[in-house]
CSV table of C-alpha atoms in Angstrom, one decimal:
chain,number,residue,atom,x,y,z
A,1,MET,CA,-34.2,8.7,13.8
A,2,ALA,CA,-31.9,6.7,16.1
A,3,LYS,CA,-28.5,8.1,16.9
A,4,PRO,CA,-25.8,6.4,14.7
A,5,ASP,CA,-23.8,3.8,16.6
A,6,THR,CA,-20.6,2.4,15.3
A,7,ARG,CA,-17.7,0.6,16.9
A,8,ARG,CA,-15.8,3.9,16.8
A,9,PRO,CA,-15.6,6.2,19.8
A,10,ASP,CA,-17.8,9.3,20.0
A,11,LYS,CA,-16.0,12.6,19.3
A,12,ALA,CA,-16.8,16.2,19.5
A,13,LYS,CA,-16.2,16.5,15.7
A,14,PRO,CA,-16.9,13.0,14.3
A,15,SER,CA,-15.5,12.1,10.9
A,16,PRO,CA,-17.9,11.4,8.1
A,17,ALA,CA,-17.3,7.7,8.6
A,18,LEU,CA,-18.4,8.0,12.2
A,19,GLU,CA,-21.5,10.0,11.4
A,20,ALA,CA,-22.6,7.5,8.8
A,21,GLY,CA,-22.2,4.4,11.1
A,22,MET,CA,-24.8,1.7,11.6
A,23,THR,CA,-27.7,2.4,13.9
A,24,VAL,CA,-28.2,0.4,17.1
A,25,GLN,CA,-31.0,-1.5,15.5
A,26,VAL,CA,-29.2,-2.3,12.3
A,27,ARG,CA,-26.1,-3.5,14.3
A,28,GLN,CA,-28.2,-5.7,16.5
A,29,GLU,CA,-29.8,-7.3,13.4
A,30,ALA,CA,-26.4,-7.9,11.9
A,31,ILE,CA,-25.2,-9.6,15.1
A,32,GLU,CA,-28.3,-11.8,15.3
A,33,ALA,CA,-27.8,-12.9,11.7
A,34,VAL,CA,-24.3,-14.3,12.5
A,35,PRO,CA,-24.3,-18.0,13.7
A,36,ALA,CA,-23.6,-18.2,17.4
A,37,ASP,CA,-20.2,-19.3,18.7
A,38,THR,CA,-18.4,-18.2,15.6
A,39,PRO,CA,-15.4,-15.8,15.8
A,40,GLN,CA,-17.5,-13.2,13.9
A,41,ALA,CA,-20.2,-13.4,16.6
A,42,VAL,CA,-17.7,-13.1,19.4
A,43,ALA,CA,-16.1,-10.1,17.7
A,44,MET,CA,-19.4,-8.4,17.1
A,45,GLN,CA,-20.5,-8.8,20.7
A,46,ALA,CA,-17.1,-7.4,22.0
A,47,PRO,CA,-16.8,-3.8,23.1
A,48,ARG,CA,-16.4,-1.5,20.1
A,49,PRO,CA,-12.8,-0.3,19.5
A,50,SER,CA,-12.0,3.1,20.9
A,51,ALA,CA,-8.9,5.3,21.5
A,52,ASP,CA,-8.5,3.5,24.8
A,53,HIS,CA,-9.1,0.0,23.3
A,54,PRO,CA,-8.0,0.4,19.7
A,55,LEU,CA,-8.1,-2.2,16.9
A,56,LEU,CA,-4.8,-3.4,15.7
A,57,ILE,CA,-4.3,-3.3,11.9
A,58,ASP,CA,-1.6,-4.1,9.4
A,59,LEU,CA,-1.0,-2.2,6.2
A,60,ALA,CA,0.2,-3.5,2.8
A,61,LEU,CA,1.4,-0.8,0.5
A,62,GLN,CA,2.0,-1.3,-3.2
A,63,GLY,CA,4.6,0.4,-5.3
A,64,GLY,CA,3.8,2.6,-8.3
A,65,GLY,CA,6.1,5.6,-8.6
A,66,SER,CA,4.4,9.0,-8.1
A,67,HIS,CA,1.0,7.1,-7.8
A,68,GLY,CA,2.3,6.4,-4.2
A,69,ALA,CA,0.9,9.8,-3.4
A,70,PHE,CA,-2.5,8.1,-3.5
A,71,THR,CA,-1.2,5.9,-0.6
A,72,TRP,CA,-0.1,9.1,1.2
A,73,GLY,CA,-3.7,10.3,1.1
A,74,VAL,CA,-5.1,7.0,2.3
A,75,LEU,CA,-2.6,7.0,5.2
A,76,ASP,CA,-3.4,10.6,6.0
A,77,ARG,CA,-7.1,9.8,6.4
A,78,LEU,CA,-6.6,6.6,8.4
A,79,LEU,CA,-4.3,8.4,10.8
A,80,GLU,CA,-7.3,10.6,11.8
A,81,GLU,CA,-9.1,7.5,13.2
A,82,ASP,CA,-7.7,7.0,16.8
A,83,TRP,CA,-9.6,3.7,17.2
A,84,LEU,CA,-7.1,2.2,14.7
A,85,THR,CA,-3.6,1.4,15.7
A,86,ILE,CA,-1.0,0.3,13.1
A,87,GLU,CA,1.0,-2.7,14.2
A,88,ALA,CA,3.0,-3.4,11.1
A,89,VAL,CA,3.5,-2.2,7.5
A,90,SER,CA,4.7,-4.1,4.5
A,91,GLY,CA,5.8,-2.0,1.5
A,92,THR,CA,7.5,-2.1,-1.8
A,93,SER,CA,9.0,0.7,-3.9
A,94,ALA,CA,7.0,3.9,-3.3
A,95,GLY,CA,5.0,1.8,-0.7
A,96,ALA,CA,8.3,1.1,1.1
A,97,MET,CA,9.1,4.8,1.3
A,98,ASN,CA,5.6,5.7,2.5
A,99,ALA,CA,6.0,2.9,5.2
A,100,ALA,CA,9.3,4.2,6.5
A,101,VAL,CA,8.3,7.8,6.6
A,102,LEU,CA,5.0,6.8,8.3
A,103,ALA,CA,6.7,4.7,11.0
A,104,ASP,CA,9.4,7.3,11.7
A,105,GLY,CA,6.9,10.1,11.9
A,106,LEU,CA,4.7,8.1,14.3
A,107,SER,CA,7.7,7.3,16.5
A,108,ALA,CA,8.8,11.0,16.6
A,109,SER,CA,5.5,12.9,17.1
A,110,GLY,CA,2.5,10.6,17.0
A,111,ARG,CA,-0.3,10.7,14.4
A,112,GLU,CA,0.1,14.4,13.5
A,113,GLY,CA,3.9,13.9,13.2
A,114,ALA,CA,3.3,11.1,10.7
A,115,ARG,CA,0.9,13.2,8.7
A,116,ALA,CA,3.4,16.1,8.6
A,117,ALA,CA,6.3,13.8,7.7
A,118,LEU,CA,4.4,12.3,4.8
A,119,ALA,CA,3.4,15.7,3.5
A,120,SER,CA,7.0,17.0,3.8
A,121,PHE,CA,8.4,13.9,2.0
A,122,TRP,CA,6.1,14.2,-1.0
A,123,ARG,CA,6.7,18.0,-1.1
A,124,ARG,CA,10.4,17.4,-1.3
A,125,VAL,CA,9.9,14.8,-4.0
A,126,SER,CA,8.0,17.3,-6.1
A,127,ASP,CA,10.6,20.0,-5.5
A,128,ALA,CA,13.5,17.7,-6.5
A,129,ALA,CA,11.7,17.0,-9.8
A,130,ALA,CA,11.1,20.7,-10.6
A,131,LEU,CA,14.2,20.8,-12.9
A,132,SER,CA,13.6,17.4,-14.4
A,133,PRO,CA,13.0,17.3,-18.2
A,134,LEU,CA,10.2,14.8,-17.6
A,135,LYS,CA,7.4,17.3,-18.1
A,136,ARG,CA,3.9,17.1,-19.7
A,137,GLY,CA,3.6,18.2,-23.3
A,138,PRO,CA,1.8,21.5,-24.0
A,139,ILE,CA,-1.3,19.7,-25.4
A,140,ASP,CA,-1.5,17.5,-22.3
A,141,VAL,CA,-1.2,20.6,-20.1
A,142,MET,CA,-3.9,22.4,-22.1
A,143,LEU,CA,-6.2,19.3,-21.9
A,144,ASP,CA,-5.5,18.8,-18.2
A,145,ARG,CA,-4.1,15.3,-18.8
A,146,TRP,CA,-1.4,14.0,-16.5
A,147,THR,CA,0.3,11.6,-18.9
A,148,LEU,CA,3.9,12.0,-20.1
A,149,ASP,CA,3.2,10.0,-23.3
A,150,SER,CA,3.8,13.0,-25.5
A,151,SER,CA,6.7,14.5,-23.5
A,152,PRO,CA,9.8,14.6,-25.7
A,153,ALA,CA,12.0,13.7,-22.8
A,154,TYR,CA,9.9,10.7,-21.8
A,155,VAL,CA,9.7,9.4,-25.4
A,156,ALA,CA,13.5,9.7,-25.7
A,157,MET,CA,14.0,8.0,-22.4
A,158,ASP,CA,11.6,5.2,-23.3
A,159,ILE,CA,13.4,4.5,-26.6
A,160,MET,CA,16.9,4.7,-24.9
A,161,SER,CA,15.9,2.2,-22.2
A,162,ARG,CA,15.1,-0.4,-24.9
A,163,LEU,CA,18.4,0.1,-26.6
A,164,PHE,CA,20.8,0.7,-23.8
A,165,SER,CA,21.2,-0.4,-20.2
A,166,PRO,CA,21.8,2.0,-17.2
A,167,TYR,CA,25.4,0.7,-17.3
A,168,ASP,CA,25.8,2.1,-20.8
A,169,MET,CA,24.6,5.6,-20.0
A,170,PRO,CA,27.0,7.8,-17.9
A,171,PHE,CA,24.2,10.1,-16.8
A,172,ALA,CA,22.4,7.2,-15.0
A,173,GLY,CA,23.8,8.4,-11.8
A,174,LYS,CA,22.6,8.7,-8.2
A,175,ASN,CA,18.9,8.9,-7.6
A,176,PRO,CA,18.0,12.2,-5.8
A,177,LEU,CA,15.4,10.3,-3.7
A,178,GLU,CA,18.2,8.7,-1.7
A,179,GLU,CA,19.3,12.1,-0.3
A,180,ILE,CA,15.7,13.0,0.4
A,181,LEU,CA,15.1,9.8,2.4
A,182,ALA,CA,18.4,10.3,4.3
A,183,GLU,CA,17.3,13.8,5.3
A,184,THR,CA,13.6,12.9,6.0
A,185,ILE,CA,14.0,9.7,8.1
A,186,ASP,CA,15.9,9.1,11.3
A,187,PHE,CA,17.0,5.5,10.6
A,188,GLY,CA,18.3,5.0,14.1
A,189,ARG,CA,14.8,5.9,15.4
A,190,LEU,CA,13.3,3.6,12.8
A,191,THR,CA,15.2,0.7,14.3
A,192,ARG,CA,13.5,1.4,17.7
A,193,SER,CA,10.0,2.0,16.2
A,194,PRO,CA,7.2,-0.1,17.7
A,195,ILE,CA,5.8,-0.4,14.2
A,196,LYS,CA,7.2,-3.5,12.4
A,197,LEU,CA,8.4,-2.8,8.9
A,198,PHE,CA,8.8,-5.3,6.1
A,199,ILE,CA,10.5,-3.8,3.0
A,200,THR,CA,10.9,-6.1,-0.1
A,201,ALA,CA,13.6,-5.9,-2.7
A,202,THR,CA,14.5,-8.5,-5.4
A,203,ASN,CA,17.9,-10.2,-5.3
A,204,VAL,CA,19.2,-10.1,-8.8
A,205,ARG,CA,21.4,-13.2,-8.4
A,206,ASN,CA,18.8,-15.7,-7.2
A,207,GLY,CA,15.6,-13.9,-8.2
A,208,ARG,CA,14.1,-14.2,-4.7
A,209,GLY,CA,12.6,-11.4,-2.7
A,210,ARG,CA,14.4,-10.4,0.5
A,211,VAL,CA,12.4,-8.8,3.2
A,212,PHE,CA,14.3,-6.2,5.2
A,213,ARG,CA,13.1,-5.4,8.8
A,214,ASN,CA,13.5,-2.3,10.9
A,215,ALA,CA,17.1,-2.7,12.0
A,216,GLU,CA,18.2,-3.4,8.4
A,217,ILE,CA,16.5,-0.5,6.7
A,218,SER,CA,18.6,2.3,5.3
A,219,PRO,CA,18.3,4.8,2.4
A,220,LYS,CA,20.0,2.2,0.2
A,221,VAL,CA,17.5,-0.5,1.1
A,222,LEU,CA,14.6,1.8,0.2
A,223,MET,CA,16.3,2.7,-3.1
A,224,ALA,CA,16.8,-1.1,-3.8
A,225,SER,CA,13.1,-1.6,-3.2
A,226,ALA,CA,12.4,1.0,-5.9
A,227,CYS,CA,15.1,0.2,-8.4
A,228,LEU,CA,13.7,-0.3,-11.9
A,229,PRO,CA,16.4,-2.1,-13.8
A,230,GLN,CA,15.6,-0.3,-17.1
A,231,MET,CA,16.4,3.1,-15.4
A,232,PHE,CA,18.9,2.5,-12.6
A,233,GLN,CA,21.9,0.3,-11.9
A,234,ALA,CA,21.2,-2.5,-9.4
A,235,VAL,CA,21.7,-1.4,-5.7
A,236,GLU,CA,24.4,-3.4,-4.0
A,237,ILE,CA,23.8,-4.5,-0.5
A,238,GLU,CA,26.1,-7.0,1.3
A,239,GLY,CA,27.7,-8.0,-2.0
A,240,ASP,CA,24.4,-8.7,-3.9
A,241,GLY,CA,22.6,-6.5,-6.4
A,242,TYR,CA,18.9,-5.7,-5.8
A,243,TRP,CA,16.1,-4.6,-8.1
A,244,ASP,CA,12.6,-3.4,-7.5
A,245,GLY,CA,10.7,-5.4,-4.9
A,246,GLY,CA,7.7,-5.5,-7.1
A,247,PHE,CA,9.2,-8.4,-9.0
A,248,SER,CA,9.0,-10.6,-5.9
A,249,GLY,CA,6.3,-9.1,-3.8
A,250,ASN,CA,4.1,-6.0,-4.3
A,251,PRO,CA,4.0,-6.1,-1.4
A,252,THR,CA,5.0,-9.2,0.6
A,253,MET,CA,2.1,-10.4,2.7
A,254,THR,CA,3.3,-13.4,4.6
A,255,PRO,CA,5.2,-11.6,7.4
A,256,LEU,CA,2.0,-9.7,8.3
A,257,ILE,CA,0.4,-13.0,9.2
A,258,LYS,CA,3.4,-14.9,10.6
A,259,GLU,CA,5.0,-12.1,12.7
A,260,CYS,CA,2.0,-9.9,13.8
A,261,LEU,CA,-0.9,-10.1,16.2
A,262,SER,CA,-3.3,-8.2,14.1
A,263,ASN,CA,-6.0,-10.1,12.2
A,264,ASP,CA,-6.9,-7.2,9.9
A,265,THR,CA,-4.7,-6.3,7.0
A,266,ILE,CA,-5.6,-3.3,4.7
A,267,LEU,CA,-4.1,-3.5,1.3
A,268,ILE,CA,-3.7,-0.1,-0.5
A,269,GLY,CA,-3.8,-1.0,-4.1
A,270,ILE,CA,-2.4,1.2,-6.9
A,271,ASN,CA,-1.4,-1.4,-9.5
A,272,PRO,CA,-4.3,-2.4,-11.6
A,273,VAL,CA,-5.1,-6.1,-11.6
A,274,GLU,CA,-7.5,-5.9,-14.6
A,275,ARG,CA,-7.5,-3.7,-17.7
A,276,PRO,CA,-10.2,-4.0,-20.4
A,277,GLY,CA,-9.1,-4.9,-23.9
A,278,ILE,CA,-5.9,-6.2,-25.4
A,279,PRO,CA,-2.9,-3.8,-25.6
A,280,ARG,CA,-1.7,-3.4,-29.1
A,281,THR,CA,1.1,-0.8,-29.2
A,282,ALA,CA,4.7,-1.8,-28.1
A,283,ARG,CA,4.5,0.6,-25.2
A,284,ASP,CA,1.1,-0.6,-24.0
A,285,ILE,CA,2.2,-4.2,-24.2
A,286,LEU,CA,5.3,-3.6,-22.1
A,287,ASN,CA,3.3,-1.6,-19.5
A,288,ARG,CA,0.7,-4.3,-19.2
A,289,LEU,CA,3.4,-7.0,-18.9
A,290,ASN,CA,5.0,-5.0,-16.0
A,291,GLU,CA,1.6,-4.7,-14.3
A,292,VAL,CA,0.9,-8.5,-14.7
A,293,SER,CA,4.4,-9.4,-13.4
A,294,PHE,CA,4.1,-7.0,-10.4
A,295,ASN,CA,0.7,-8.4,-9.4
A,296,ALA,CA,1.5,-12.1,-10.0
A,297,VAL,CA,3.3,-12.8,-6.7
A,298,LEU,CA,0.7,-10.8,-4.6
A,299,LEU,CA,-2.2,-12.7,-6.2
A,300,LYS,CA,-0.4,-16.1,-5.5
A,301,GLU,CA,0.2,-15.0,-1.9
A,302,LEU,CA,-3.4,-14.1,-1.5
A,303,GLU,CA,-4.5,-17.4,-3.0
A,304,MET,CA,-2.2,-19.2,-0.6
A,305,MET,CA,-3.7,-17.3,2.3
A,306,ALA,CA,-7.2,-18.3,1.2
A,307,VAL,CA,-6.1,-22.0,1.1
A,308,LEU,CA,-4.4,-21.8,4.5
A,309,ARG,CA,-7.4,-20.0,6.0
A,310,ARG,CA,-9.7,-22.8,5.0
A,311,GLY,CA,-7.5,-25.5,6.5
A,312,ALA,CA,-6.8,-23.4,9.6
A,313,THR,CA,-10.5,-23.0,10.2
A,314,MET,CA,-11.0,-26.7,10.4
A,315,ALA,CA,-8.0,-27.1,12.7
A,316,ARG,CA,-9.2,-24.3,15.0
A,317,ASP,CA,-12.7,-25.7,15.2
A,318,THR,CA,-11.5,-29.3,15.8
A,319,TYR,CA,-8.4,-28.8,18.0
A,320,GLN,CA,-8.8,-25.3,19.4
A,321,ASP,CA,-5.3,-24.6,18.1
A,322,PRO,CA,-4.4,-21.0,18.8
A,323,ILE,CA,-2.0,-20.7,15.9
A,324,ALA,CA,-4.6,-22.2,13.6
A,325,ALA,CA,-7.1,-19.7,15.1
A,326,HIS,CA,-4.8,-16.8,14.1
A,327,TRP,CA,-4.7,-17.9,10.5
A,328,ALA,CA,-8.4,-18.8,10.4
A,329,ASP,CA,-9.3,-15.3,11.7
A,330,MET,CA,-7.2,-13.3,9.3
A,331,ARG,CA,-9.2,-10.6,7.5
A,332,MET,CA,-8.3,-8.8,4.3
A,333,HIS,CA,-9.5,-5.4,3.2
A,334,LEU,CA,-8.8,-3.3,0.1
A,335,VAL,CA,-8.6,0.5,-0.5
A,336,ASN,CA,-8.2,1.4,-4.2
A,337,SER,CA,-9.5,3.8,-6.8
A,338,ASP,CA,-10.7,3.5,-10.3
A,339,MET,CA,-9.3,6.9,-11.1
A,340,VAL,CA,-5.7,5.9,-10.0
A,341,THR,CA,-5.7,2.5,-11.7
A,342,GLY,CA,-7.0,4.2,-14.9
A,343,LEU,CA,-4.0,6.4,-15.1
A,344,GLY,CA,-1.4,5.6,-17.7
A,345,ALA,CA,2.0,4.1,-16.8
A,346,SER,CA,4.0,7.2,-17.8
A,347,SER,CA,2.2,9.3,-15.2
A,348,LYS,CA,4.1,7.3,-12.5
A,349,LEU,CA,7.0,9.5,-13.4
A,350,ASN,CA,5.1,12.8,-13.1
A,351,ALA,CA,6.0,14.5,-9.9
A,352,GLU,CA,4.2,17.8,-10.4
A,353,TRP,CA,2.8,19.1,-7.1
A,354,PRO,CA,-0.7,19.6,-8.5
A,355,PHE,CA,-0.7,15.9,-9.6
A,356,LEU,CA,0.6,14.6,-6.3
A,357,THR,CA,-2.0,16.6,-4.3
A,358,LEU,CA,-4.7,15.4,-6.7
A,359,LEU,CA,-3.7,11.8,-5.9
A,360,ARG,CA,-3.5,12.6,-2.2
A,361,ASP,CA,-7.0,14.0,-2.2
A,362,GLU,CA,-8.2,10.9,-4.1
A,363,GLY,CA,-6.5,8.7,-1.5
A,364,ARG,CA,-8.3,10.6,1.3
A,365,ARG,CA,-11.6,10.2,-0.5
A,366,ALA,CA,-11.1,6.5,-1.1
A,367,ALA,CA,-10.1,5.9,2.5
A,368,GLY,CA,-13.2,7.8,3.7
A,369,ALA,CA,-15.4,5.8,1.4
A,370,PHE,CA,-13.8,2.6,2.7
A,371,LEU,CA,-14.5,3.6,6.3
A,372,LEU,CA,-18.0,4.5,5.4
A,373,ASP,CA,-18.9,1.4,3.5
A,374,LYS,CA,-16.5,-1.3,5.0
A,375,GLY,CA,-15.3,0.2,8.3
A,376,ASP,CA,-17.7,-1.9,10.3
A,377,ASP,CA,-16.1,-5.0,8.9
A,378,LEU,CA,-12.8,-4.3,10.5
A,379,GLY,CA,-12.3,-6.6,13.5
A,380,ILE,CA,-15.2,-8.8,12.3
A,381,ARG,CA,-15.0,-10.1,8.8
A,382,SER,CA,-13.0,-9.7,5.5
A,383,SER,CA,-14.4,-7.0,3.2
A,384,MET,CA,-12.0,-8.3,0.4
A,385,ASP,CA,-13.0,-11.7,-0.9
A,386,ILE,CA,-9.8,-13.6,-1.4
A,387,ASP,CA,-11.7,-16.9,-1.7
A,388,GLN,CA,-12.7,-16.0,-5.2
A,389,LEU,CA,-9.1,-16.4,-6.2
A,390,LEU,CA,-9.6,-20.2,-5.6
A,391,GLU,CA,-12.7,-20.2,-7.6
A,392,ASN,CA,-11.2,-18.3,-10.5
A,393,GLY,CA,-7.8,-20.0,-10.5
């Protein structure tokens, strides 16, 4: 059997994705099947990425409360691949926190530093929630279910949030996450980080998303990106109130195209686009409504990208326009998990350490499966078909 050959560098201890790469023969057949003189053909003939000549990628991280631990696992696995270099990260809510912790950890101590920083952050999140009344009910614990639907505290909070606003409740105080972020991240170092950050929060006054960049990011900005208006008072920044960025971009994609060199963007999805059946209970209807609204802007952005990519391809081929070439060559990839998207909305508030590590391990598994099945598409073609959004629109 021929020795596996991928575009990744050889290592003494190759990862499963490396060991399962294409053979020389299969790769050559794939190259020959691509029409000559196309960008895909040029990319496939180019030297394979390595630690010395890495492939630039961007990351798009969705929000989703404690389900963001799945993103932690994906990032942890991707950081093991030294043929990939992260140029920029766009994040919202939990995705924004993961993005900031990742960038600061990388700036401080490289890949291992980033992995340690992410693990420390999520451990502290779990520790802070240890005294929270939001716990699983005894039946759910016995049946090994992670939902909070039968938790008395969650049921009470759910009812209260429909009758009263955070401004009516004196105990709707400071979110402990703000202190954790302030102690975990060096925001001065984040300003100097080579990784571009794009953090989205929604301006309450005008309803528009605002994208905060490295020098603007603070614990307050990250809290604004994760501010659910049913639970917390709006976060005030420069005289304006801000709510969760998911209402205006989950996450925002445009800066990754307009302000970055990379042509490959990996979207880490934790918010389900589709759910079977029609929700019938009041709680299920509200949860599905939130999912739809949090996905709407992202889907529109992806649809716009598909339209622009088609037009840019014509401009690139006709006029050899370098800007058009960048838009034409943009490639989208998706890492997600049926297990995570199948979890109920209440579990987003479950910060038990066994649950967070379960999500982390699922993230590592999903990232490994992506590298195995779609890793060879990186740098060559999209593995996520955004053109279907035009056909299904």
